[in-house]
Short mmCIF file of N, CA and C and ligand atoms in Angstrom, two decimals:
data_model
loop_
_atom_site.label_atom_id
_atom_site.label_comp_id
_atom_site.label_asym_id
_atom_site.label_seq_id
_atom_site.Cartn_x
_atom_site.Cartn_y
_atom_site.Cartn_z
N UNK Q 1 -4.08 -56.00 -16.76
CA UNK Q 1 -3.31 -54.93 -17.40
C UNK Q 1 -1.85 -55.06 -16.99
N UNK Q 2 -1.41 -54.97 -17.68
CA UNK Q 2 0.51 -54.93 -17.59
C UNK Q 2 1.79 -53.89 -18.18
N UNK Q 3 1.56 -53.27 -17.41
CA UNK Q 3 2.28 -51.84 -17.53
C UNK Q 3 3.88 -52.37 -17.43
N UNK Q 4 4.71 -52.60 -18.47
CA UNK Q 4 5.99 -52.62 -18.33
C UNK Q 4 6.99 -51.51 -18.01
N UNK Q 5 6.63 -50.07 -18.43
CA UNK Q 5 7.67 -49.12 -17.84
C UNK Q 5 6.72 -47.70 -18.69
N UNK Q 6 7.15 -46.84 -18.06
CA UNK Q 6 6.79 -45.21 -19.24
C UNK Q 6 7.52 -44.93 -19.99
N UNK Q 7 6.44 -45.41 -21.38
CA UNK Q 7 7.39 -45.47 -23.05
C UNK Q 7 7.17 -44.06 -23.15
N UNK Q 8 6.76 -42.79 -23.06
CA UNK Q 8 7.09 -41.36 -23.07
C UNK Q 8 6.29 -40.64 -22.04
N UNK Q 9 6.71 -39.50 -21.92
CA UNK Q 9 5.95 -38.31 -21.43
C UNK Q 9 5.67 -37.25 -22.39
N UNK Q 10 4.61 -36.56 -22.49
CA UNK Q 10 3.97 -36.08 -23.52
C UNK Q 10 4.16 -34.33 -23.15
N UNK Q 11 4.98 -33.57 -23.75
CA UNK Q 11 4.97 -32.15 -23.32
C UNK Q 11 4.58 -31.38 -24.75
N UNK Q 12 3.59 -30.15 -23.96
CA UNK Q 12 3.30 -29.26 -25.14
C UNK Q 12 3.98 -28.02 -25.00
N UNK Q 13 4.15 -27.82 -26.23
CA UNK Q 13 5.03 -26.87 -26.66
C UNK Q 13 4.55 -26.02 -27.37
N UNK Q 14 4.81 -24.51 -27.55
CA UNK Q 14 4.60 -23.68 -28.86
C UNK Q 14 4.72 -23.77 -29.78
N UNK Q 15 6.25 -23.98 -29.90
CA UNK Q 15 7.43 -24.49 -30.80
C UNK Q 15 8.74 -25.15 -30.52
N UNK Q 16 8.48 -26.59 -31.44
CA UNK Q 16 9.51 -27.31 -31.18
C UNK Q 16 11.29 -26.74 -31.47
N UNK Q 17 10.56 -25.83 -32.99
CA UNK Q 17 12.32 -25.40 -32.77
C UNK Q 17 12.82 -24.51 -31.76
N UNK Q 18 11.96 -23.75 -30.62
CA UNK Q 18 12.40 -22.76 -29.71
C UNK Q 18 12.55 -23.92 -28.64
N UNK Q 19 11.94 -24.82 -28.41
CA UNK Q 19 11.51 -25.91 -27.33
C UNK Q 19 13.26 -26.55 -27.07
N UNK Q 20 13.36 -26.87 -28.26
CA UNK Q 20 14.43 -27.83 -28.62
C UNK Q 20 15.84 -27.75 -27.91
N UNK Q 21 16.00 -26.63 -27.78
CA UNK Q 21 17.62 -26.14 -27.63
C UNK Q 21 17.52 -26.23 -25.96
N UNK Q 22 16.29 -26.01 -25.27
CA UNK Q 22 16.62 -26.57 -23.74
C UNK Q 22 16.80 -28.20 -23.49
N UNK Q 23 16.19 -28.86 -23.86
CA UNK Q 23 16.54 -30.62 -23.90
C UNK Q 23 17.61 -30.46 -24.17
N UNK Q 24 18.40 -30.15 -25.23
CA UNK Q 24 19.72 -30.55 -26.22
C UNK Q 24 20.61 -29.54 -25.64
N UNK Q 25 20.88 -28.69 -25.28
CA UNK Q 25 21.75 -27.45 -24.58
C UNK Q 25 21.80 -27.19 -23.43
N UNK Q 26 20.65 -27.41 -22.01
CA UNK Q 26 21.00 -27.22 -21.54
C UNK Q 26 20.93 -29.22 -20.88
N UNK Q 27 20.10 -29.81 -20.92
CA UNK Q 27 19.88 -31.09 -20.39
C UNK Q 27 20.71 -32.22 -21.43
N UNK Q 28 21.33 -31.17 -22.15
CA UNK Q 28 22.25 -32.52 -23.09
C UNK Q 28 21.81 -33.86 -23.98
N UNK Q 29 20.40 -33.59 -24.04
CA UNK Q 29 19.76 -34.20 -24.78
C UNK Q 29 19.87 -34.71 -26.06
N UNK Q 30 19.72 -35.79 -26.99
CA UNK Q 30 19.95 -35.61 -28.17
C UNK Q 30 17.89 -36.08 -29.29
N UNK Q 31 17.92 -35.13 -29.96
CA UNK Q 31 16.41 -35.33 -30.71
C UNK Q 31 17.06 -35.86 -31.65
N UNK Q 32 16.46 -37.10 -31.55
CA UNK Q 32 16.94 -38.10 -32.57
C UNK Q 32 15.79 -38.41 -33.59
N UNK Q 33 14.38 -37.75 -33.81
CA UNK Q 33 13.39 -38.03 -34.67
C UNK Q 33 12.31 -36.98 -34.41
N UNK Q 34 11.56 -36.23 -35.47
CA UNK Q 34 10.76 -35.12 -35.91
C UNK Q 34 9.79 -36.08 -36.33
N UNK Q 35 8.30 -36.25 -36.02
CA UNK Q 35 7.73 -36.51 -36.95
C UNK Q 35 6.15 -35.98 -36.73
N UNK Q 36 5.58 -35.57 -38.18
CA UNK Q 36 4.11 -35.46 -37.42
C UNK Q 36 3.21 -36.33 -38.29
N UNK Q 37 2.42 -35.97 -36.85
CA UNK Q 37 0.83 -37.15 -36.75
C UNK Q 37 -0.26 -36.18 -37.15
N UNK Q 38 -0.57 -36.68 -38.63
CA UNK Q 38 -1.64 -35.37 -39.22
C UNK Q 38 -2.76 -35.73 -38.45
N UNK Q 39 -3.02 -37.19 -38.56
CA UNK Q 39 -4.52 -37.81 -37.60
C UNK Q 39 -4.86 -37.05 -36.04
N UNK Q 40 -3.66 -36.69 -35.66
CA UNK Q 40 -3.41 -35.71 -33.67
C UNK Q 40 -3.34 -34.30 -34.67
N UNK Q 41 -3.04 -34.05 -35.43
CA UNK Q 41 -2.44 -32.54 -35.91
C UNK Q 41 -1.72 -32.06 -35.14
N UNK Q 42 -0.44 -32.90 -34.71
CA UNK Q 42 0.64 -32.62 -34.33
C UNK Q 42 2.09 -32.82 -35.07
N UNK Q 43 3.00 -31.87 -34.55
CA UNK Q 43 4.32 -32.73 -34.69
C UNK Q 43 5.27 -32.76 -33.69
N UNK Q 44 6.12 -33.98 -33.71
CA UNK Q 44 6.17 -34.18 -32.48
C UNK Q 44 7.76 -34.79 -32.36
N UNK Q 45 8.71 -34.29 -31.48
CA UNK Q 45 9.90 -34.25 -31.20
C UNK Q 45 10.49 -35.29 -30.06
N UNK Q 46 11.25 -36.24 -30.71
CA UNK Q 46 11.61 -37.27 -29.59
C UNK Q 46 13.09 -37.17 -29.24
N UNK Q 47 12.97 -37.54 -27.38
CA UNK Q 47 14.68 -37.43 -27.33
C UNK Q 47 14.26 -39.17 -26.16
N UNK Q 48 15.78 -39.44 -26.24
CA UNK Q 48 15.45 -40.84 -25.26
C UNK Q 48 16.28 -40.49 -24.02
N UNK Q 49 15.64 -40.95 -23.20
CA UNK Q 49 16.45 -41.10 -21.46
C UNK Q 49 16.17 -42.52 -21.08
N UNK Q 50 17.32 -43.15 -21.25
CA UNK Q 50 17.31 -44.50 -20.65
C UNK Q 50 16.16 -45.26 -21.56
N UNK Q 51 14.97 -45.62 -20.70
CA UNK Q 51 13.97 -46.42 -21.78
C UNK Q 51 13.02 -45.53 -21.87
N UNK Q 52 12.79 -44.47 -21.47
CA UNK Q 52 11.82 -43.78 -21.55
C UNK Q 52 11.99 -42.18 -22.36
N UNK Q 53 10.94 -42.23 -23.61
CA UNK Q 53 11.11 -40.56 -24.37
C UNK Q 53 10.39 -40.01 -23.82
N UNK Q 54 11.26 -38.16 -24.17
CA UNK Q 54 10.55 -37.14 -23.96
C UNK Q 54 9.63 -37.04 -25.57
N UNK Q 55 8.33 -36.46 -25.05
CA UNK Q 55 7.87 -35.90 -26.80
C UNK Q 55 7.24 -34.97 -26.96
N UNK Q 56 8.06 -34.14 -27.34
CA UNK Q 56 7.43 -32.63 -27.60
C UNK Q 56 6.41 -32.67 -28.33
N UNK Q 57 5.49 -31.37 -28.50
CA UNK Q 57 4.14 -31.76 -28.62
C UNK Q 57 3.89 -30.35 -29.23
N UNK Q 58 3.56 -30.39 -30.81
CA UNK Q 58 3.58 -28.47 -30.70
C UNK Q 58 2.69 -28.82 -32.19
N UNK Q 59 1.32 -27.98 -31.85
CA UNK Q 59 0.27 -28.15 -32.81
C UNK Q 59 0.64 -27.86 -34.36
N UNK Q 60 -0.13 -28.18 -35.26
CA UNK Q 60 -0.32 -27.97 -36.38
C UNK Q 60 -1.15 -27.29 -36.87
N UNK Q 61 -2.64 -27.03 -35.75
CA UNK Q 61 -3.46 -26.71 -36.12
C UNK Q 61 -3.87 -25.85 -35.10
N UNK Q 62 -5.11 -25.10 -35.24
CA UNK Q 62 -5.84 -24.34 -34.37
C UNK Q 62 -7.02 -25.79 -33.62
N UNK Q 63 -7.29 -26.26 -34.13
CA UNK Q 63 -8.04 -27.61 -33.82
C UNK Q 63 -7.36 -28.42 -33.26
N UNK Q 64 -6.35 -28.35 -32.71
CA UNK Q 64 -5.40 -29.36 -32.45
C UNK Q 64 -5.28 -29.80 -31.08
N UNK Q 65 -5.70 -30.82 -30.12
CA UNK Q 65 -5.62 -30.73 -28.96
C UNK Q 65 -4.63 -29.88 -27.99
N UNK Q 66 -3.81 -29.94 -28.82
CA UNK Q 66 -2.30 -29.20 -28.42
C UNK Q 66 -2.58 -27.84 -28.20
N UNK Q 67 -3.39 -27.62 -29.15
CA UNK Q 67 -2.97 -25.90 -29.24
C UNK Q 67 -4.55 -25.91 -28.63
N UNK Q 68 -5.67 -26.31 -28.31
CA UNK Q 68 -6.42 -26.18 -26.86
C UNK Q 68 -6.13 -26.13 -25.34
N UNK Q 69 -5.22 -27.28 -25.30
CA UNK Q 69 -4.33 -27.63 -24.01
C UNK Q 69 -3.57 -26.16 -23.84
N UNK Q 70 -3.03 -25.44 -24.80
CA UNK Q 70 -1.71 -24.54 -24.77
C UNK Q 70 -2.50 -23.33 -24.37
N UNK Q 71 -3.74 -23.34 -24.34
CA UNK Q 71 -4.76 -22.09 -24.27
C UNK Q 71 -5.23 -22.16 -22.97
N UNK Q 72 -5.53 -23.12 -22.99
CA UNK Q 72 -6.01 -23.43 -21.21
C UNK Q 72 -5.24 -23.24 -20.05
N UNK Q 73 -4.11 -24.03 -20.44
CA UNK Q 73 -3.10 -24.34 -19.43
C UNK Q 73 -1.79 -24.18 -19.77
N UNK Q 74 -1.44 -23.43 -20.89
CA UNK Q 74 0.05 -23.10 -20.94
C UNK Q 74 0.87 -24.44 -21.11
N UNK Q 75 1.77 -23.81 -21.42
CA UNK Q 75 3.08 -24.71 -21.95
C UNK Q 75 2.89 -26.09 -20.80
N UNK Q 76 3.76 -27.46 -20.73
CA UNK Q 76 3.84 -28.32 -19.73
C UNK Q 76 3.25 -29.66 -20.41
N UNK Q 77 3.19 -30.37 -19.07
CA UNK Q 77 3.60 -32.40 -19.42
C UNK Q 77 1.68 -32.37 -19.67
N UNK Q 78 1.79 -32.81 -20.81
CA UNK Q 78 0.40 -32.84 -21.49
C UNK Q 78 -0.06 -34.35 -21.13
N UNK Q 79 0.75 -35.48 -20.93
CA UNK Q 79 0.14 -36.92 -21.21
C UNK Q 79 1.51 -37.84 -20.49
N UNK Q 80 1.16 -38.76 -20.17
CA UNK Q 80 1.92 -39.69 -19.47
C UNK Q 80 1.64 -40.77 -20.53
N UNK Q 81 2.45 -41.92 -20.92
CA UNK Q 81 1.94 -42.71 -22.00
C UNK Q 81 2.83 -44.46 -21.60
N UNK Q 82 2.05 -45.03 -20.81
CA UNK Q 82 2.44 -46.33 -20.55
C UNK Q 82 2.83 -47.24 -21.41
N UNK Q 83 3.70 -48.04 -21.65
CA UNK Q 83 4.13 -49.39 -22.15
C UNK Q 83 3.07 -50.66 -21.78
N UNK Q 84 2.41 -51.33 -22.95
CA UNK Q 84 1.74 -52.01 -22.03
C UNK Q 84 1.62 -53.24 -23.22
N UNK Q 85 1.23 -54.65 -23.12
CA UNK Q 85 1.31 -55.83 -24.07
C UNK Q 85 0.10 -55.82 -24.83
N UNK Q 86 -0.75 -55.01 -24.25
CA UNK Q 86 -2.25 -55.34 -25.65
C UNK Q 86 -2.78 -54.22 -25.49
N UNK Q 87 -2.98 -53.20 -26.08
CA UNK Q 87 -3.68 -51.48 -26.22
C UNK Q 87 -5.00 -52.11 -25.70
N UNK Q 88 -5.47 -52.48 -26.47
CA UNK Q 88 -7.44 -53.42 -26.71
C UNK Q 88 -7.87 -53.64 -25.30
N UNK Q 89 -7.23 -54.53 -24.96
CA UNK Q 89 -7.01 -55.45 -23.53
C UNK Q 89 -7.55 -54.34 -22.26
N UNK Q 90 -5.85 -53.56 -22.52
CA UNK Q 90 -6.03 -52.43 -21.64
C UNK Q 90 -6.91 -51.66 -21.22
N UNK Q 91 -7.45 -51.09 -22.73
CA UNK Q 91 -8.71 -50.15 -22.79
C UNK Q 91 -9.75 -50.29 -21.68
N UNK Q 92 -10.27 -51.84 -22.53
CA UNK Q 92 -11.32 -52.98 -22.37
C UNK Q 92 -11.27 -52.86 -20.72
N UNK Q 93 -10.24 -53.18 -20.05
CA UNK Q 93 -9.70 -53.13 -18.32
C UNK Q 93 -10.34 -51.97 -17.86
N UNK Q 94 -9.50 -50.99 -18.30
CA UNK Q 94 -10.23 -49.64 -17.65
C UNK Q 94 -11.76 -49.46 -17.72
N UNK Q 95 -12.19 -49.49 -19.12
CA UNK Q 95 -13.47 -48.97 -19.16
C UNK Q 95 -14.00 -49.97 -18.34
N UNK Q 96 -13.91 -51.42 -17.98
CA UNK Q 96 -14.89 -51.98 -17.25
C UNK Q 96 -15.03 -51.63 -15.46
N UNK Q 97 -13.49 -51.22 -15.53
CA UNK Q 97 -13.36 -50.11 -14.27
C UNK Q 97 -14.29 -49.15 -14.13
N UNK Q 98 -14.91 -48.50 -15.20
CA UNK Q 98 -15.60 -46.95 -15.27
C UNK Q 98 -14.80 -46.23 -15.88
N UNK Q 99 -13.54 -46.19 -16.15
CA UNK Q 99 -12.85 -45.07 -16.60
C UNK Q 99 -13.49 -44.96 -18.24
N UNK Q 100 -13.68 -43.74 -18.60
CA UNK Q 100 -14.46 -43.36 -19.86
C UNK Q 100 -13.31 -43.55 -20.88
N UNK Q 101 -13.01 -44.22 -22.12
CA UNK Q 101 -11.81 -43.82 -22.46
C UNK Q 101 -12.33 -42.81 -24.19
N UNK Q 102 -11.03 -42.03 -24.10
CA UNK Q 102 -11.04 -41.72 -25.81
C UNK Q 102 -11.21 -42.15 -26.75
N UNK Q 103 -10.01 -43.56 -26.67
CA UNK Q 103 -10.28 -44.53 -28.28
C UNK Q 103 -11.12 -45.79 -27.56
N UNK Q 104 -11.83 -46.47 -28.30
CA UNK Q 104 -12.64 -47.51 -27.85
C UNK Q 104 -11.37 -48.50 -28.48
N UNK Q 105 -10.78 -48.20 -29.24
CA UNK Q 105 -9.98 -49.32 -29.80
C UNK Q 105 -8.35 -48.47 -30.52
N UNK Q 106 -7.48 -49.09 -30.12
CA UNK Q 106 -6.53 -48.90 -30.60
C UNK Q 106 -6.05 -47.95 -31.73
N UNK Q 107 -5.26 -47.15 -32.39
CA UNK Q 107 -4.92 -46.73 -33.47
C UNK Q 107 -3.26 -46.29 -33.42
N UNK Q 108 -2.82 -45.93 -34.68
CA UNK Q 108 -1.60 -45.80 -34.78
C UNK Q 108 -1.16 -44.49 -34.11
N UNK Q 109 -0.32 -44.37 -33.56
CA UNK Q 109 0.54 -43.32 -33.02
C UNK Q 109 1.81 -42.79 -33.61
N UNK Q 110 2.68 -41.86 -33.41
CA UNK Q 110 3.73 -41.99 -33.98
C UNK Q 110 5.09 -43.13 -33.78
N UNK Q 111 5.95 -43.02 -34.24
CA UNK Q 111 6.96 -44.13 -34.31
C UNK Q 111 6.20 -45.53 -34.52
N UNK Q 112 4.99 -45.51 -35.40
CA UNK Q 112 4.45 -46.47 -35.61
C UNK Q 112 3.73 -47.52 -34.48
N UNK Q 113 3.71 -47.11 -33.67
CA UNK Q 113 2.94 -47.62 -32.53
C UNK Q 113 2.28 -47.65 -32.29
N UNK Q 114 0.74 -48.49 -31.87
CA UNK Q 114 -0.42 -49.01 -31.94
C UNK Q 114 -0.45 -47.88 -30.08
N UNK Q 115 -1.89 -46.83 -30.25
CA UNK Q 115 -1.56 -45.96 -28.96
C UNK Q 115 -3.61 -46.03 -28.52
N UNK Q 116 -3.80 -46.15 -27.56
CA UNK Q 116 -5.18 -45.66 -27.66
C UNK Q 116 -5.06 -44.34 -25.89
N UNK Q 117 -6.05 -43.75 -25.51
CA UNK Q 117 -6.20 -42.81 -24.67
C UNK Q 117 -6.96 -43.14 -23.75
N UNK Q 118 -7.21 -42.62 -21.96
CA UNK Q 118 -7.83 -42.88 -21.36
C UNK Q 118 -8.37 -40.91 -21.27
N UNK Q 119 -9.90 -40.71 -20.81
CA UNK Q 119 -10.10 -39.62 -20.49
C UNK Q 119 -9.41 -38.77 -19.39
N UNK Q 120 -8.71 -37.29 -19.35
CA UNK Q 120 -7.91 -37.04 -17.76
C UNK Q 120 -9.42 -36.70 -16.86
N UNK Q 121 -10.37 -36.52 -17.38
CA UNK Q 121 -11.49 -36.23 -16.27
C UNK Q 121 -11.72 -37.67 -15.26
N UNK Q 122 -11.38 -38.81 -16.27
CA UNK Q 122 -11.59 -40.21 -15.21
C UNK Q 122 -10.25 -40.49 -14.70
N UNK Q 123 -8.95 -39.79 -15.03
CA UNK Q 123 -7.90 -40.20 -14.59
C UNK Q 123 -7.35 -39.56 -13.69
N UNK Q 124 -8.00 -38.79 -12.67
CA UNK Q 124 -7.21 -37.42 -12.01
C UNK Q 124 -6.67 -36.87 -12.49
N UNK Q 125 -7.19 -36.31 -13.94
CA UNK Q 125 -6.34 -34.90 -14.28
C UNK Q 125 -5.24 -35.23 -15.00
N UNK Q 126 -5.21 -36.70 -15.23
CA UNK Q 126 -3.67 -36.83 -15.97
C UNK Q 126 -4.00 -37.57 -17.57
N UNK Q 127 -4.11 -36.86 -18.94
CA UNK Q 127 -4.37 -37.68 -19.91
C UNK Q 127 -3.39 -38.49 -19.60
N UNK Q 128 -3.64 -40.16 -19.84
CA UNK Q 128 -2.70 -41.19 -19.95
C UNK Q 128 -3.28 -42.01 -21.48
N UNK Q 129 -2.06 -42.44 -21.80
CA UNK Q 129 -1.84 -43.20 -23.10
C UNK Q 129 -1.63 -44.87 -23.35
N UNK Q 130 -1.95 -45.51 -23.05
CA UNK Q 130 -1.22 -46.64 -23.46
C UNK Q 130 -0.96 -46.91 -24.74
N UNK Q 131 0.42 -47.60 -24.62
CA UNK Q 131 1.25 -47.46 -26.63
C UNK Q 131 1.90 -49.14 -26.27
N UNK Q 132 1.79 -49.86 -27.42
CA UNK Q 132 2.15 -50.85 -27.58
C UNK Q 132 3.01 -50.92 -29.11
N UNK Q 133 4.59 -51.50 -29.11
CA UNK Q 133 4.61 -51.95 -30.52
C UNK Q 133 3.64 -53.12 -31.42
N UNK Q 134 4.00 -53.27 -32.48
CA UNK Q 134 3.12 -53.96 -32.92
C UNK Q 134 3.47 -55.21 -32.98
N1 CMX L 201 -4.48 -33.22 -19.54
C1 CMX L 201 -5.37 -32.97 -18.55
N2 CMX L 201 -6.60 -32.42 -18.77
C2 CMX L 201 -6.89 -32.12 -20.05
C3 CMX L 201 -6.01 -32.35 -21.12
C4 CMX L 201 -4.75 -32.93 -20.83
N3 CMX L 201 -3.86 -33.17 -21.77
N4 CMX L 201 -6.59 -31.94 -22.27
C5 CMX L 201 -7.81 -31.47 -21.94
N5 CMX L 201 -7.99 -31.58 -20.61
C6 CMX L 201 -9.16 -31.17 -19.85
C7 CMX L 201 -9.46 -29.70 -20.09
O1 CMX L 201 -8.71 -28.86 -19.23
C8 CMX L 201 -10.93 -29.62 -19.81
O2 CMX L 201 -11.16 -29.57 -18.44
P1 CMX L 201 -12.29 -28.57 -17.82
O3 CMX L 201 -13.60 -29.13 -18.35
O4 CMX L 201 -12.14 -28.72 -16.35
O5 CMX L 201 -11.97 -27.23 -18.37
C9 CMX L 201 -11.46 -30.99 -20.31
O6 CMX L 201 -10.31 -31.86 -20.34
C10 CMX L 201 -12.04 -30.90 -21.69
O7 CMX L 201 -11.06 -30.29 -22.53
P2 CMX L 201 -11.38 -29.39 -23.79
O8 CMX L 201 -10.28 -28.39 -23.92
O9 CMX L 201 -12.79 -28.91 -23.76
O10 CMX L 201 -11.14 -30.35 -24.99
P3 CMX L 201 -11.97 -31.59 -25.53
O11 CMX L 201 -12.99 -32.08 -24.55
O12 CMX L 201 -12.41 -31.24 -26.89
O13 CMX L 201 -10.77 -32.66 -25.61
C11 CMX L 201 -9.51 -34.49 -24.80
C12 CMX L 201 -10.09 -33.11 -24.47
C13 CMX L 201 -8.63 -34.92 -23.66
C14 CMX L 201 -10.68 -35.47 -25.02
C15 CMX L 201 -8.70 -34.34 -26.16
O14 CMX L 201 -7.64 -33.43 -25.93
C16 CMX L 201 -8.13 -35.65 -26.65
O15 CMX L 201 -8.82 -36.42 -27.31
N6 CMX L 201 -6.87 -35.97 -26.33
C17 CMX L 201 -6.24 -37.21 -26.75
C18 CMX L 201 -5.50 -37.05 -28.04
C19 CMX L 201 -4.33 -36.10 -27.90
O16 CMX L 201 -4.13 -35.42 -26.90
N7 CMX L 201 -3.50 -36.06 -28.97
C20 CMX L 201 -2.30 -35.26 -28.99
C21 CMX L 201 -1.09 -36.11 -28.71
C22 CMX L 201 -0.93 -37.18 -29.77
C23 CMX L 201 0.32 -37.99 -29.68
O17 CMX L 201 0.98 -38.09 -28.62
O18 CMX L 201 0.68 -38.58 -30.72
#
């Protein structure tokens, strides 16, 4: 497995337009892309720091992991989401570790990026992501 750097951190939100104005107003942030992922039933708000995005995270749905997470545990960093050279590979690594994962195989993410999930019950509590371009 080859973790090159953390391509985002994953925060949930209520609402991105109330969310928004602390990144950009008070942390000087700039959201340079809105987009949602009907497949997550999210939409989801990117700002960049250096090589690594923030991505707001604010449901679409009542079904929406987001808006489960937001019930449980309130607002906060929902997912950590690694940079890594083969999603598949990765997976494949962990699960032979034991770690249980979400996707058995790869799928698209936003900004077009090939993303699959590890479980947070096998990860200490932390959903993690690995995202690869394509
Ligand atoms: N971080 C840490 N723990 C989490 C979590 C998260 N983000 N989301 C859920 N959990 C925990 C819950 O607290 C719960 O723990 P307890 O059993 O101790 O109460 C347990 O996982 C099960 O959670 P649940 O609310 O019953 O929900 P589900 O089992 O139905 O789903 C999960 C949990 C992680 C499998 C599901 O949220 C998932 O598939 N997540 C990956 C996809 C995702 O989050 N998409 C949104 C972002 C998409 C994007 O970035 O594009």
């Amino acid at each position: 497995m080859n973790l090159t750097h953390i391509e985002h951190i994953g925060i949930a939100v209520k609402s991105i337009d109330e969310a928004k104005s602390y990144y950009e107003d008070v942390l000087g942030l700039e959201c340079y892309a809105i987009e949602e992922v009907e497949d997550q039933k999210v939409k989801t708000a990117f700002f960049m720091v250096g090589q690594t995005k923030i991505e707001l995270l604010e449901a679409t749905s009542d079904e929406s992991p987001v808006a489960k997470f937001i019930e449980k545990k309130g607002q906060g960093v929902h997912h950590i989401a690694f940079a890594v050279d083969d999603v598949n590979k990765s997976l494949k690594e962990a699960e032979n570790k034991g770690i249980k994962l979400i996707d058995k195989e790869k799928r698209k993410g936003a900004e077009g990026l090939n993303i699959g999930f590890l479980h947070p019950k096998f990860t200490l509590g932390v959903l993690t992501e690995f995202c690869e371009k394509q």
